[in-house]
Short mmCIF file of C-alpha atoms in Angstrom, two decimals:
data_model
loop_
_atom_site.label_atom_id
_atom_site.label_comp_id
_atom_site.label_asym_id
_atom_site.label_seq_id
_atom_site.Cartn_x
_atom_site.Cartn_y
_atom_site.Cartn_z
CA MET A 1 -0.25 0.29 -0.21
CA LYS A 2 0.79 3.21 -0.89
CA ALA A 3 2.31 5.75 2.20
CA GLY A 4 0.27 7.95 3.49
CA THR A 5 -2.69 6.21 1.97
CA ARG A 6 -5.37 5.54 4.65
CA ILE A 7 -8.56 3.25 4.14
CA GLU A 8 -10.98 3.57 6.58
CA ARG A 9 -13.40 0.06 6.27
CA LYS A 10 -16.85 0.20 7.71
CA PRO A 11 -19.31 -2.63 6.92
CA LEU A 12 -19.95 -3.58 3.83
CA LYS A 13 -24.10 -2.79 3.26
CA ALA A 14 -25.88 -0.93 1.03
CA SER A 15 -24.51 2.44 0.57
CA LYS A 16 -21.90 2.12 2.83
CA ALA A 17 -18.63 3.48 2.19
CA ILE A 18 -15.14 2.97 2.01
CA THR A 19 -13.05 5.96 2.51
CA VAL A 20 -9.40 6.49 0.94
CA SER A 21 -7.30 9.22 1.71
CA VAL A 22 -4.19 10.25 0.31
CA GLY A 23 -2.91 13.75 2.10
CA ARG A 24 -5.34 16.19 1.74
CA ASN A 25 -7.69 14.53 -0.75
CA SER A 26 -10.30 11.70 -0.30
CA ALA A 27 -12.56 9.45 -2.46
CA LYS A 28 -15.33 7.39 -1.55
CA ILE A 29 -16.27 3.70 -2.99
CA TYR A 30 -19.51 2.05 -2.34
CA PHE A 31 -20.74 -1.36 -2.07
CA ARG A 32 -23.96 -2.42 -3.51
CA PRO A 33 -24.79 -6.18 -3.19
CA ALA A 34 -25.83 -8.59 -5.38
CA ASP A 35 -29.76 -7.41 -6.29
CA ARG A 36 -31.73 -7.92 -9.50
CA GLY A 37 -30.06 -10.16 -11.54
CA ARG A 38 -26.58 -8.15 -10.57
CA SER A 39 -23.43 -9.29 -9.08
CA ALA A 40 -22.06 -7.65 -5.86
CA ARG A 41 -20.24 -4.74 -7.17
CA TRP A 42 -17.49 -1.31 -5.92
CA MET A 43 -18.66 1.76 -6.84
CA LEU A 44 -15.59 4.11 -7.24
CA ALA A 45 -17.24 8.32 -6.96
CA ASN A 46 -15.04 9.82 -9.67
CA TYR A 47 -14.87 13.98 -9.25
CA SER A 48 -11.92 14.65 -10.99
CA THR A 49 -13.77 16.36 -14.19
CA GLY A 50 -15.52 18.41 -11.97
CA LYS A 51 -18.98 16.72 -12.07
CA ARG A 52 -19.31 13.25 -10.02
CA ARG A 53 -18.78 10.31 -12.56
CA TRP A 54 -19.51 6.40 -10.79
CA GLN A 55 -16.80 3.81 -12.06
CA THR A 56 -17.90 0.11 -10.77
CA PHE A 57 -15.76 -2.82 -10.14
CA THR A 58 -16.84 -5.97 -9.07
CA ASP A 59 -13.38 -6.49 -7.46
CA GLU A 60 -12.85 -4.13 -4.24
CA LYS A 61 -8.92 -4.52 -4.44
CA ALA A 62 -9.19 -2.58 -8.08
CA ALA A 63 -11.86 -0.22 -6.75
CA ARG A 64 -9.02 0.75 -4.18
CA ALA A 65 -6.05 1.12 -6.65
CA GLU A 66 -8.19 2.80 -9.14
CA ALA A 67 -9.19 5.49 -5.87
CA ILE A 68 -6.04 5.65 -4.72
CA ARG A 69 -4.52 6.04 -8.18
CA MET A 70 -7.31 9.04 -8.71
CA VAL A 71 -6.55 11.21 -5.43
CA SER A 72 -2.84 11.07 -5.93
CA ARG A 73 -3.78 12.86 -9.35
CA LEU A 74 -5.96 15.21 -7.24
CA ASN A 75 -3.13 15.76 -5.69
CA ALA A 76 -0.10 16.25 -7.82
CA GLY A 77 -3.14 19.05 -9.50
CA ASP A 78 -3.71 20.66 -6.12
CA ALA A 79 0.33 21.00 -6.31
CA GLU A 80 0.40 22.35 -9.74
CA GLY A 81 -2.19 24.70 -8.90
CA ALA A 82 -0.08 26.13 -5.27
CA GLY A 83 2.26 27.60 -8.08
CA MET A 84 -0.24 29.54 -10.32
CA THR A 85 0.31 33.40 -10.02
CA GLY A 86 -2.49 35.56 -9.16
CA ALA A 87 -3.09 36.66 -12.55
CA GLU A 88 -3.05 33.29 -13.68
CA ARG A 89 -5.73 31.57 -11.22
CA ARG A 90 -8.17 34.85 -12.36
CA ASP A 91 -7.75 33.79 -16.11
CA LEU A 92 -8.63 30.31 -14.82
CA GLN A 93 -11.39 31.52 -12.78
CA ARG A 94 -13.06 33.64 -15.82
CA ALA A 95 -12.43 30.80 -18.26
CA THR A 96 -14.57 28.31 -16.21
CA GLU A 97 -17.24 31.12 -16.29
CA LEU A 98 -17.30 31.53 -20.19
CA VAL A 99 -17.76 27.62 -20.76
CA ALA A 100 -20.05 26.98 -18.03
CA PRO A 101 -22.87 27.89 -19.81
CA HIS A 102 -22.17 25.67 -22.47
CA ARG A 103 -21.80 22.96 -19.94
CA VAL A 104 -18.08 21.74 -20.67
CA ASP A 105 -14.73 21.98 -18.65
CA VAL A 106 -11.92 24.52 -19.45
CA PRO A 107 -9.72 21.93 -21.29
CA THR A 108 -12.40 20.58 -23.33
CA ALA A 109 -12.98 24.13 -24.59
CA CYS A 110 -9.75 24.64 -24.88
CA ALA A 111 -9.70 20.65 -27.45
CA ILE A 112 -12.61 22.04 -29.32
CA PHE A 113 -11.20 25.40 -30.25
CA ALA A 114 -7.73 24.14 -30.85
CA GLU A 115 -9.13 22.20 -33.31
CA ALA A 116 -10.96 24.95 -35.30
CA ALA A 117 -7.98 26.97 -35.52
CA ASP A 118 -5.34 24.52 -36.87
CA LEU A 119 -9.08 23.94 -39.66
CA ILE A 120 -9.07 27.81 -40.44
CA GLY A 121 -7.28 29.60 -38.26
CA HIS A 122 -8.22 31.42 -34.95
CA ASP A 123 -8.59 34.29 -36.55
CA ASN A 124 -11.46 32.97 -38.60
CA LEU A 125 -13.52 30.97 -36.20
CA VAL A 126 -16.05 33.15 -34.77
CA ALA A 127 -17.18 34.54 -38.41
CA ALA A 128 -16.78 30.96 -39.60
CA ALA A 129 -19.73 30.47 -37.07
CA LYS A 130 -21.89 33.19 -37.85
CA ALA A 131 -21.64 31.50 -41.62
CA TYR A 132 -22.53 28.20 -40.39
CA ALA A 133 -25.50 30.02 -37.65
CA ARG A 134 -26.73 31.84 -40.89
CA ARG A 135 -26.73 28.50 -43.43
CA ALA A 136 -28.67 26.65 -40.49
CA PRO A 137 -31.76 28.64 -39.88
CA VAL A 138 -33.72 25.25 -38.71
CA ALA A 139 -32.26 26.19 -35.31
CA ARG A 140 -33.46 29.65 -34.90
CA THR A 141 -37.12 30.88 -34.29
CA PRO A 142 -38.56 30.60 -38.21
CA LEU A 143 -39.96 34.36 -38.81
CA PRO A 144 -41.13 35.31 -42.58
CA VAL A 145 -39.91 38.74 -43.77
CA GLY A 146 -43.41 40.27 -44.08
CA LYS A 147 -44.23 39.47 -39.80
CA ALA A 148 -40.48 41.05 -39.72
CA VAL A 149 -41.15 44.13 -41.31
CA LEU A 150 -44.62 44.17 -39.31
CA ASP A 151 -43.32 43.89 -36.06
CA LEU A 152 -40.66 46.66 -36.91
CA ILE A 153 -43.23 48.90 -37.71
CA GLU A 154 -45.64 48.03 -35.27
CA ALA A 155 -42.61 48.64 -32.94
CA LYS A 156 -41.51 52.51 -34.36
CA THR A 157 -44.79 53.52 -34.06
CA ALA A 158 -45.47 52.43 -30.54
CA ARG A 159 -41.78 55.22 -30.32
CA GLY A 160 -43.71 57.84 -32.21
CA ARG A 161 -41.95 58.14 -35.13
CA SER A 162 -43.20 60.66 -37.62
CA LYS A 163 -45.52 59.56 -40.51
CA ARG A 164 -43.10 60.46 -42.72
CA SER A 165 -40.62 58.13 -41.74
CA LEU A 166 -43.07 55.10 -40.97
CA GLY A 167 -44.40 55.63 -44.70
CA ASP A 168 -40.70 55.45 -45.65
CA LEU A 169 -39.70 52.59 -43.89
CA ARG A 170 -43.94 51.04 -45.52
CA SER A 171 -42.77 51.65 -49.03
CA ARG A 172 -38.83 50.52 -49.02
CA LEU A 173 -39.63 47.28 -46.74
CA GLY A 174 -43.14 47.35 -48.31
CA ARG A 175 -41.05 46.28 -51.65
CA PHE A 176 -38.68 44.19 -50.10
CA ALA A 177 -41.24 41.75 -48.43
CA ALA A 178 -42.78 41.57 -51.82
CA ASP A 179 -39.99 40.73 -53.79
CA HIS A 180 -38.81 37.88 -51.13
CA PRO A 181 -42.94 36.47 -50.18
CA GLY A 182 -42.54 33.94 -47.08
CA GLN A 183 -38.79 33.62 -46.86
CA ASN A 184 -37.30 33.55 -43.49
CA LEU A 185 -35.41 36.38 -42.47
CA ALA A 186 -32.56 34.07 -41.28
CA GLU A 187 -32.36 32.53 -44.81
CA PHE A 188 -30.64 35.44 -46.05
CA THR A 189 -27.17 36.56 -46.68
CA THR A 190 -24.92 39.73 -47.79
CA ALA A 191 -24.98 38.26 -51.15
CA GLY A 192 -28.52 37.78 -52.01
CA LEU A 193 -29.46 40.94 -50.57
CA GLN A 194 -26.71 42.42 -52.06
CA CYS A 195 -27.99 40.78 -55.92
CA TRP A 196 -31.19 42.71 -54.97
CA LEU A 197 -29.96 45.78 -54.48
CA ASP A 198 -27.93 45.85 -58.13
CA GLY A 199 -31.41 44.82 -59.61
CA LEU A 200 -34.05 47.48 -58.26
CA THR A 201 -35.35 49.86 -60.74
CA GLY A 202 -37.52 52.38 -60.68
CA ALA A 203 -41.61 52.49 -62.60
CA ASP A 204 -39.48 53.58 -65.59
CA GLY A 205 -37.66 50.16 -65.91
CA LYS A 206 -34.01 51.95 -65.20
CA PRO A 207 -31.97 51.36 -62.53
CA LEU A 208 -32.47 53.31 -59.56
CA SER A 209 -29.88 55.89 -58.82
CA ALA A 210 -26.91 54.94 -56.09
CA LEU A 211 -28.85 57.24 -53.80
CA SER A 212 -31.51 55.41 -53.72
CA ARG A 213 -29.96 52.13 -53.43
CA ARG A 214 -28.27 54.16 -50.30
CA ASN A 215 -30.88 54.57 -49.12
CA PHE A 216 -32.79 51.07 -49.68
CA ALA A 217 -29.85 49.68 -48.17
CA VAL A 218 -29.82 51.88 -45.14
CA VAL A 219 -33.83 51.06 -44.47
CA VAL A 220 -33.29 47.05 -44.86
CA GLY A 221 -30.16 46.82 -42.79
CA GLY A 222 -32.36 48.50 -39.86
CA LEU A 223 -34.73 46.05 -40.11
CA PHE A 224 -32.02 43.15 -39.98
CA GLU A 225 -30.02 44.70 -37.02
CA PHE A 226 -33.61 45.60 -34.86
CA HIS A 227 -34.55 41.73 -35.15
CA ARG A 228 -30.50 40.63 -33.89
CA ARG A 229 -30.98 42.69 -31.12
CA ARG A 230 -33.71 40.77 -30.27
CA GLY A 231 -32.12 37.46 -30.69
CA VAL A 232 -33.95 36.38 -33.95
CA LEU A 233 -30.45 36.61 -35.74
CA PRO A 234 -26.64 36.43 -34.85
CA ASP A 235 -26.09 38.47 -37.18
CA ASN A 236 -26.90 41.23 -39.64
CA PRO A 237 -26.30 40.51 -42.75
CA ALA A 238 -27.03 43.61 -43.95
CA LYS A 239 -23.93 45.30 -42.54
CA ASP A 240 -21.76 43.88 -44.70
CA LEU A 241 -23.19 45.85 -48.01
CA GLU A 242 -21.30 47.96 -50.37
CA ARG A 243 -21.10 51.06 -49.46
CA GLU A 244 -22.80 53.30 -52.29
CA THR A 245 -20.74 56.27 -53.62
CA VAL A 246 -22.76 59.58 -54.97
CA ARG A 247 -21.50 61.30 -57.14
CA ARG A 248 -22.96 64.64 -57.17
CA SER A 249 -23.67 65.08 -61.43
CA GLU A 250 -26.29 62.14 -60.14
CA GLU A 251 -27.61 63.31 -57.11
CA ILE A 252 -28.71 66.45 -58.36
CA GLU A 253 -30.26 67.70 -60.86
CA PHE A 254 -32.93 70.64 -61.71
CA TRP A 255 -34.54 71.79 -64.30
CA THR A 256 -34.02 75.07 -66.58
CA PRO A 257 -36.46 78.08 -66.42
CA GLN A 258 -37.53 77.23 -69.82
CA GLU A 259 -38.34 73.85 -68.95
CA THR A 260 -40.18 74.65 -65.70
CA GLY A 261 -42.56 76.72 -67.86
CA VAL A 262 -43.49 74.27 -69.75
CA LEU A 263 -44.03 71.57 -67.14
CA LEU A 264 -46.24 74.38 -65.40
CA ALA A 265 -48.75 74.75 -68.39
CA ALA A 266 -48.95 71.24 -69.28
CA VAL A 267 -49.28 70.10 -65.75
CA SER A 268 -53.10 68.70 -64.97
CA ARG A 269 -54.86 71.51 -62.47
CA GLU A 270 -55.29 68.95 -60.04
CA ALA A 271 -51.24 68.74 -59.29
CA LEU A 272 -50.71 72.32 -60.52
CA PRO A 273 -50.80 73.59 -56.72
CA ALA A 274 -48.48 70.81 -55.61
CA LEU A 275 -46.17 71.88 -57.83
CA VAL A 276 -45.94 75.22 -57.53
CA LEU A 277 -45.69 74.79 -53.87
CA ALA A 278 -42.53 72.02 -54.54
CA MET A 279 -40.94 74.44 -57.34
CA PHE A 280 -40.47 77.54 -56.07
CA ALA A 281 -41.28 77.42 -52.08
CA GLY A 282 -39.09 73.98 -51.84
CA LEU A 283 -41.88 71.64 -50.43
CA ARG A 284 -40.99 68.38 -50.38
CA SER A 285 -43.18 66.23 -52.29
CA ALA A 286 -44.82 64.17 -49.23
CA GLU A 287 -45.42 67.63 -47.66
CA VAL A 288 -47.27 69.13 -50.33
CA CYS A 289 -49.39 66.12 -50.31
CA ARG A 290 -50.24 66.70 -46.64
CA ILE A 291 -50.54 69.89 -46.41
CA THR A 292 -54.01 71.81 -46.76
CA TRP A 293 -54.97 75.32 -48.27
CA GLY A 294 -55.31 76.43 -44.40
CA ASP A 295 -51.46 75.95 -44.05
CA VAL A 296 -50.99 78.75 -47.18
CA ASN A 297 -51.13 81.94 -46.14
CA LEU A 298 -51.18 83.87 -49.83
CA ASP A 299 -51.14 87.74 -47.34
CA ALA A 300 -48.70 87.24 -45.79
CA GLY A 301 -46.84 84.92 -48.55
CA HIS A 302 -45.29 81.97 -46.60
CA VAL A 303 -46.19 78.28 -45.88
CA VAL A 304 -46.67 76.54 -42.99
CA ILE A 305 -45.03 73.06 -42.52
CA SER A 306 -46.21 71.57 -38.85
CA GLY A 307 -43.94 69.29 -37.20
CA THR A 308 -45.98 66.44 -38.23
CA GLU A 309 -46.09 67.00 -41.39
CA ALA A 310 -41.98 67.68 -42.10
CA LYS A 311 -39.40 65.12 -43.02
CA THR A 312 -36.73 66.63 -39.62
CA GLY A 313 -40.28 66.90 -37.10
CA SER A 314 -39.50 70.05 -37.02
CA ARG A 315 -41.84 73.12 -37.72
CA ARG A 316 -41.00 76.06 -40.41
CA LEU A 317 -42.12 78.79 -42.07
CA ALA A 318 -40.92 78.18 -46.37
CA PRO A 319 -41.65 81.65 -47.80
CA LEU A 320 -43.93 81.72 -50.93
CA PRO A 321 -42.34 84.37 -53.76
CA ASN A 322 -44.34 86.44 -55.79
CA ASN A 323 -44.74 84.43 -58.57
CA ALA A 324 -45.91 81.73 -56.81
CA GLN A 325 -48.62 83.64 -54.82
CA ALA A 326 -49.59 84.55 -58.54
CA TRP A 327 -49.71 80.94 -59.72
CA LEU A 328 -51.66 79.82 -56.02
CA ARG A 329 -54.10 82.63 -56.39
CA PRO A 330 -56.62 82.08 -58.76
CA LEU A 331 -56.19 78.51 -57.63
CA ALA A 332 -56.97 78.80 -54.00
CA GLU A 333 -59.76 76.97 -52.20
CA SER A 334 -61.23 76.26 -48.32
CA PRO A 335 -59.13 76.07 -45.79
CA GLU A 336 -59.66 72.07 -44.93
CA VAL A 337 -59.03 70.96 -48.57
CA ARG A 338 -56.07 69.56 -49.36
CA ILE A 339 -53.33 71.06 -51.90
CA PHE A 340 -53.28 67.68 -53.39
CA ASP A 341 -56.07 64.72 -53.42
CA GLY A 342 -53.46 61.93 -53.36
CA ASP A 343 -50.13 60.58 -52.51
CA GLN A 344 -46.71 60.98 -53.58
CA SER A 345 -46.87 58.02 -55.67
CA ARG A 346 -49.97 59.38 -57.52
CA PHE A 347 -48.28 63.01 -57.77
CA ALA A 348 -45.06 61.69 -59.51
CA ARG A 349 -47.58 60.53 -62.11
CA ALA A 350 -49.14 63.66 -63.13
CA VAL A 351 -45.83 65.56 -62.75
CA SER A 352 -44.62 62.12 -65.65
CA GLU A 353 -47.31 62.20 -67.39
CA ALA A 354 -46.07 66.42 -67.96
CA CYS A 355 -42.99 65.35 -68.39
CA ARG A 356 -43.58 62.64 -71.06
CA ASN A 357 -46.39 65.20 -72.86
CA THR A 358 -43.83 67.88 -73.47
CA SER A 359 -40.22 65.67 -73.71
CA THR A 360 -38.93 67.55 -70.84
CA ARG A 361 -36.54 65.46 -68.81
CA ARG A 362 -37.87 63.63 -65.88
CA ILE A 363 -36.35 64.17 -63.02
CA ALA A 364 -36.74 62.79 -59.36
CA ASN A 365 -37.63 65.24 -56.79
CA GLY A 366 -37.02 68.04 -59.55
CA ALA A 367 -38.99 70.61 -58.51
CA ARG A 368 -37.59 70.87 -54.81
CA HIS A 369 -34.42 70.33 -56.75
CA SER A 370 -34.50 73.63 -58.43
CA ALA A 371 -36.15 75.70 -55.84
CA ILE A 372 -33.40 75.04 -53.27
CA THR A 373 -30.70 75.67 -56.47
CA TYR A 374 -32.09 78.63 -57.70
CA LYS A 375 -33.04 79.63 -54.01
CA VAL A 376 -29.01 79.59 -53.20
CA ALA A 377 -28.18 80.72 -56.51
CA LEU A 378 -30.12 84.35 -55.78
CA THR A 379 -29.48 84.59 -52.57
CA GLY A 380 -25.69 83.05 -51.69
CA ASP A 381 -27.21 82.38 -48.10
CA VAL A 382 -26.91 78.81 -47.90
CA ALA A 383 -27.92 79.03 -44.01
CA ARG A 384 -31.11 80.92 -44.86
CA VAL A 385 -31.80 78.49 -47.81
CA ALA A 386 -31.26 75.47 -45.51
CA LEU A 387 -33.37 76.56 -42.75
CA GLU A 388 -36.34 77.38 -45.10
CA SER A 389 -35.99 74.58 -46.69
CA GLY A 390 -36.16 72.18 -43.61
CA ASN A 391 -32.38 70.62 -45.00
CA SER A 392 -28.84 70.97 -43.37
CA PRO A 393 -26.64 73.79 -44.13
CA SER A 394 -23.74 71.33 -44.92
CA ILE A 395 -26.11 69.22 -47.46
CA VAL A 396 -27.40 72.77 -49.45
CA HIS A 397 -23.54 73.53 -49.44
CA GLN A 398 -22.48 70.60 -50.30
CA HIS A 399 -25.15 69.74 -53.16
CA TYR A 400 -26.62 72.88 -54.39
CA ARG A 401 -23.96 75.92 -54.66
CA GLY A 402 -22.69 76.91 -57.57
CA LEU A 403 -24.97 75.19 -60.16
CA ALA A 404 -26.54 78.07 -61.26
CA THR A 405 -26.17 81.65 -62.35
CA ASP A 406 -28.17 84.94 -61.33
CA ALA A 407 -29.31 85.30 -64.19
CA ASP A 408 -31.22 82.19 -64.42
CA ALA A 409 -31.92 81.95 -60.90
CA LYS A 410 -34.18 85.64 -61.25
CA GLU A 411 -35.68 84.60 -64.81
CA PHE A 412 -36.84 81.12 -62.60
CA PHE A 413 -38.31 83.21 -60.49
CA ALA A 414 -40.28 85.53 -62.72
CA LEU A 415 -42.19 82.44 -64.02
CA ARG A 416 -45.65 84.01 -63.66
CA PRO A 417 -49.09 82.20 -65.29
CA GLU A 418 -50.34 83.45 -68.85
CA GLY A 419 -54.22 84.31 -69.49
CA GLY A 420 -55.12 84.32 -65.56
CA ARG A 421 -54.45 80.28 -65.14
#
């Protein structure tokens, strides 16, 4: 028998134990008499892995020998632990806490890590795991993209998002959902989303501008991030989409004074007041579709854009130039009547029809772009134009400054109706 080993023998009855001690550690062997067709046996409670594991022996000597061997190993481990520094002990404790939720011990976790790192390198482990998780959506709660969109909009509505913001979400995400009917949100990949963005076209069948694709990417990325934060997704596949570079020439186009006069003469009477307000006061198409004649003060020469109607959520007064007042006075109706009885799409179609009938360039947001461009050229006051337009000075300075001449601006704001129209 090994020196320092002590065996405490108790009567061999069921559940009674033999205690084997070596140094400061000990192990217990339990005797189980023959029962239910099984022979007598000795059972060693092995805690060497941190959890109890039973080892069964038909021979008492073999059980004691294994107990001595196990306890000796534990003592050796204690000796090694005694030589650890404080930092090493803290690291071990932290490692134990990290792996505990996964029900593995530190050596097992390290072995798994080492094997995976040998295969693909330790720098790629997390990315590989995320990629695998995206390819195995069955491991997560299925969420159809249509339901995902509804959940997002419901949450944003509850948080008091503006009507304009909610409308933009419904429009862009509605198209996204319509293009992917019934698809599970967890099935999307970065490559798939990129292909969808690259293939987007407008009502005219032409590819969307870089600015429009960027706006779609932002909104769709917000959808995936919303559900990632709620545990539905392990990662946001939209975060690695290509960043669109918006060139100035692509972003801003505007109509010449001659083109503007032609459009105002050709557009339907129903859409004329809205086009005048967008063209000369710089209102957004969404704003002209929300306001009423009660918001238009022809005597004071301004339009009131309330916080609920503005994109920025801030109230502002948009000045009405003299020529805009001349266009609007013959068209004015009672205060409760809306300026345009329709939504943005219907207004855009009315302007597009006028462009088509007169062979005029069709420019997305052309009326507002024209108003801001000529206001900057006429006044040179970027800050003032930004305030009146509900925009930021940096955007106005970057995208609208230096595009038109003072002479063009004067001609633009001199356009008036003929024949009292």
